Each structure stands twice: as C-alpha cells, then as structure tokens.
Coordinates of C-alpha atoms in Angstrom, one line a residue:
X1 CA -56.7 -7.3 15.7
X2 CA -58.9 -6.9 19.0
X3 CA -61.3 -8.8 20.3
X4 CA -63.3 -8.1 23.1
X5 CA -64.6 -10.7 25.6
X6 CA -66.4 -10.2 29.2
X7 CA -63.2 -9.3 31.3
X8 CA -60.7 -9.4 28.6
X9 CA -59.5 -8.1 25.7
X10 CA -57.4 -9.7 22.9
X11 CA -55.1 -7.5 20.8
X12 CA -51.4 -6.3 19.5
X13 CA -48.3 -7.0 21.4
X14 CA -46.7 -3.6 22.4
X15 CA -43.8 -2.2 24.2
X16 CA -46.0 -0.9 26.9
X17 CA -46.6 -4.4 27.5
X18 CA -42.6 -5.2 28.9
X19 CA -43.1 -4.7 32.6
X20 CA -46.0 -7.2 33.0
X21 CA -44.5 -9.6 30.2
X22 CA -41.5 -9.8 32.6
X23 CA -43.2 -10.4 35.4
X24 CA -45.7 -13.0 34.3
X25 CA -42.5 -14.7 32.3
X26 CA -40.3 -14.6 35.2
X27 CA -42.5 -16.6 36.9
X28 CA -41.1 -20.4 37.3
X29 CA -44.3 -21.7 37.4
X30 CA -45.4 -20.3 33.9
X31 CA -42.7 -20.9 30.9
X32 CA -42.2 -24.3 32.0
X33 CA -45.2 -25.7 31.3
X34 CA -45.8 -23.7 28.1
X35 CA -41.8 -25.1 27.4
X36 CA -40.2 -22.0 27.5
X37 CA -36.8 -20.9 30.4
X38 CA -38.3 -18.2 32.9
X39 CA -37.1 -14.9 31.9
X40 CA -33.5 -14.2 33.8
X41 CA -33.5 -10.9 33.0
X42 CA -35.2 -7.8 32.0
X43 CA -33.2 -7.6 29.0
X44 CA -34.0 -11.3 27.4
X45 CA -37.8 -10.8 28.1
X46 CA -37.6 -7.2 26.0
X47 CA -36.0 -9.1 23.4
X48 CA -38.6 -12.0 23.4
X49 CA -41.0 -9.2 23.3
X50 CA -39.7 -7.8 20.5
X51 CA -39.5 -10.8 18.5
X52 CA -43.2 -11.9 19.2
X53 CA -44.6 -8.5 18.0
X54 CA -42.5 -8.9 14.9
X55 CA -43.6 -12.2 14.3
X56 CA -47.5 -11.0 14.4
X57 CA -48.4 -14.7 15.6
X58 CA -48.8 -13.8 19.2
X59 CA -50.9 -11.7 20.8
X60 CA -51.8 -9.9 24.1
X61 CA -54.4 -11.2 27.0
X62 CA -55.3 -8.1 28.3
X63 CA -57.6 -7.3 31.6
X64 CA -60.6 -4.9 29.8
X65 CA -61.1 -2.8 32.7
X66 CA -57.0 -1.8 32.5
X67 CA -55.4 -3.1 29.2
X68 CA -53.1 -5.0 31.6
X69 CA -51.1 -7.8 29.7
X70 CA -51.7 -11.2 31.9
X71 CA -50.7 -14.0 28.7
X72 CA -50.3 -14.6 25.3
X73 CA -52.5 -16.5 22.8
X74 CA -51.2 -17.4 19.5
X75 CA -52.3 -18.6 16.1
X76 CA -49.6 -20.3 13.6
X77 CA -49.3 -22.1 10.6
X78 CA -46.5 -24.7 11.5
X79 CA -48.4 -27.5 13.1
X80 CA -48.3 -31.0 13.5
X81 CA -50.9 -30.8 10.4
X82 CA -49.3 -30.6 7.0
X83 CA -52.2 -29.0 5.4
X84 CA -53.2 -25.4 4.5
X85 CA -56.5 -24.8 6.1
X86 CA -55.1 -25.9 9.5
X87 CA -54.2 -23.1 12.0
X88 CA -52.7 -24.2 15.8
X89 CA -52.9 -22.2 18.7
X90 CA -50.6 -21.7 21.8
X91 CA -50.9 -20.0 25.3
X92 CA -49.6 -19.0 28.2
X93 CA -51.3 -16.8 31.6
X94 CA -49.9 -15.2 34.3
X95 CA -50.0 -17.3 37.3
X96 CA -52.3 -14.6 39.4
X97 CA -55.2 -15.4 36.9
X98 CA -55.4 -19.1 37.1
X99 CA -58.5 -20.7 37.1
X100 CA -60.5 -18.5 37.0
X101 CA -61.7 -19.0 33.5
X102 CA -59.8 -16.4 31.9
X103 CA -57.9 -18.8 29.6
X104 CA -60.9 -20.5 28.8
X105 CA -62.2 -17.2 27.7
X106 CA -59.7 -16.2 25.9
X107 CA -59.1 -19.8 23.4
X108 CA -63.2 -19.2 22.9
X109 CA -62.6 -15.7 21.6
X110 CA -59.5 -16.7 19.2
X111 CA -61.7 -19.9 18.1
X112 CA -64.6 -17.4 17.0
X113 CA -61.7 -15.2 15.7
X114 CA -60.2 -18.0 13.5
X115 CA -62.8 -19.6 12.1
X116 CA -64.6 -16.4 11.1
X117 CA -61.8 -14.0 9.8
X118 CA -59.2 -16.8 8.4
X119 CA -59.4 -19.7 5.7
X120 CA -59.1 -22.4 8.2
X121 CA -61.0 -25.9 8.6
X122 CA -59.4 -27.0 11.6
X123 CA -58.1 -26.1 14.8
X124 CA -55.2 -28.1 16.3
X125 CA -53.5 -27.0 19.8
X126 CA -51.6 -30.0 21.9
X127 CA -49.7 -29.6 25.5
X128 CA -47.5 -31.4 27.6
X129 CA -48.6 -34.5 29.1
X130 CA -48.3 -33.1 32.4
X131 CA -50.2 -30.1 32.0
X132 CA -53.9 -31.1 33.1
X133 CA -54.5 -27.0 33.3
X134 CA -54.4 -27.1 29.6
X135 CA -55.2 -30.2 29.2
X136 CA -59.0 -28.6 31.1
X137 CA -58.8 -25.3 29.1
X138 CA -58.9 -27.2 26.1
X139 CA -61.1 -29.9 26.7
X140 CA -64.0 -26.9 27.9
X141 CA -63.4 -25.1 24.4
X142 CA -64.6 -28.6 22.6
X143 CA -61.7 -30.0 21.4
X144 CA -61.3 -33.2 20.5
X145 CA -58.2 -35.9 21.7
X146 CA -56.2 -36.7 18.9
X147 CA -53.4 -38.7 20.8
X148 CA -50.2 -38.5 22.3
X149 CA -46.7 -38.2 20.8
X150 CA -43.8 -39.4 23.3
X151 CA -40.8 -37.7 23.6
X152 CA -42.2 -35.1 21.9
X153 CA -39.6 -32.5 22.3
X154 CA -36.6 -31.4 24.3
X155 CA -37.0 -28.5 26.7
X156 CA -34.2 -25.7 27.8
X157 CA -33.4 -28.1 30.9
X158 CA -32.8 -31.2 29.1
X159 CA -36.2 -32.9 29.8
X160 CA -37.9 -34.7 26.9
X161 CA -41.7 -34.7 27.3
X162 CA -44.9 -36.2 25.8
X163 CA -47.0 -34.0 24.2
X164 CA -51.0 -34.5 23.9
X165 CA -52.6 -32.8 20.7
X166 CA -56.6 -32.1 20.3
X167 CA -58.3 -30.7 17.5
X168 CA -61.9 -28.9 17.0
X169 CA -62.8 -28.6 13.3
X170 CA -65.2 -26.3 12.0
X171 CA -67.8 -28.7 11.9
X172 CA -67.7 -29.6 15.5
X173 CA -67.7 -25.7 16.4
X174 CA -70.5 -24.4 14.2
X175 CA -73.1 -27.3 15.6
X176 CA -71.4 -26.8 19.1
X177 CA -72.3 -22.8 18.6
X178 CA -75.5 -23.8 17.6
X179 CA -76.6 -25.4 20.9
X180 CA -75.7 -23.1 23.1

C-alpha cells in the first residue's frame, strides 16, 4: 500500500525505517500517550519493528520530499466493535511534527483508504482521556463521540486510564466528502 497525501506519504514498514523509528519511539513524550514504554534500547525498538511489519496492520508516516518515517498509522480488526465490517485505527507521530497538521493528514488519507479499498461500514478509533492532541486529530477528521470507558486499560507503569472512543461511519464520510 501507498498513499500519497500533500507532504506525506503512507506506505510499508521497512528496515530502513529503524533509525527514525527509534528515535521517534524513544521519545518519552510519544509511547506514553499512544500506551506504549519508550524504547530503552536500540535492540527492543528493531524488534517492535520487526513485529509490526510482520503483523501488516501498521504502517509508515513518511515525509514525501525524503521517505523519512515520522509515525505510524494503523488499521485492525480487534476493536471495541464486535462486528465484521468494522475496522479501528491507531497512531502515533514523532514529537518534531506536532501540530502541524500532519496527523490530521495522515487519518484523512487512511479514512479515504479504508472506506474505498476494504469491506468496512464503520470507522472506530478511541484515545486516552488525557490526550486532547488526539482527542483534536480526530474530532477534525469528523468522528463522532461515542463515550468513555473508565479504567479502560492498564499501562507498562501501572496506570489505569479512561479511554474515549469516536466513530465515523460511511455515511457520515461520503455526505461529509460531498460538501467539501
């Protein structure tokens, strides 16, 4: 898969990818809030990388101009949602490229992507309660609140967090698409 959007590019995990997938996941201020333990080593984040590209849920955010990995986007099956034409997507963005709109760009390109290319009616992605950057990313892409489930899960430090979930249906995007 690749998808082209106005400064980025969404495609295939690969190993040339491990420098900047270390780098961006070593960063305490980004596996936090996606629930994940900043990288302490080289070693673990090759072998998270690894395990994503088998997967083939997760992909690359990618700067066009330099096919320079800056996040990952992914699309999965095993969602809140126990229903077959659901897909849920998850994300995470190296801290350098914070609002700036990149993220934004990105969930609009995988939207398109899902909703075109799989057998899906329905979009679901959710965040911590704390997270008002995804909380915004999500809310510009059109989705819709669905509510909040407390103590939603435990993370590698021992926290338990709420989680918030949204949901776009195809619906809601094809008559959003249409007026704009």
């Amino acid at each position: 898969m690749k998808l082209n959007g106005q400064r980025i590019l969404i495609r295939e995990l690969s190993f040339r990818d491990k420098d900047a997938y270390y780098e961006f996941g070593k960063n305490p201020n980004v596996g936090p809030h996606a629930g994940w333990k900043p990288f302490g080593s080289k070693d673990i984040s090759d072998r998270m990388l690894a395990s994503l590209m088998l997967s083939k849920e997760t992909f690359a955010i990618a700067l066009k101009d330099s096919n320079m990995l800056i996040g990952t986007i992914s699309i999965y099956d095993n969602g809140i949602r126990k229903y077959n034409k659901v897909k849920s997507i998850g994300f995470s963005l190296s801290e350098e490229y914070w609002n700036q709109g990149i993220m934004t760009e990105a969930v609009n390109l995988i939207i398109e992507y899902i909703f075109r290319k799989k057998d899906c009616e329905l979009i679901e992605v959710g965040h911590h309660s704390d997270n008002f950057a995804s909380k915004r990313v999500i809310e510009k892409c059109g989705f819709k609140y669905d509510g909040r489930l407390c103590k939603f899960k435990r993370l590698y430090d021992g926290r338990i967090v709420d989680a918030d979930f949204y949901s776009l249906t195809i619906d809601e995007y094809e008559r959003k698409m249409r007026y704009e």
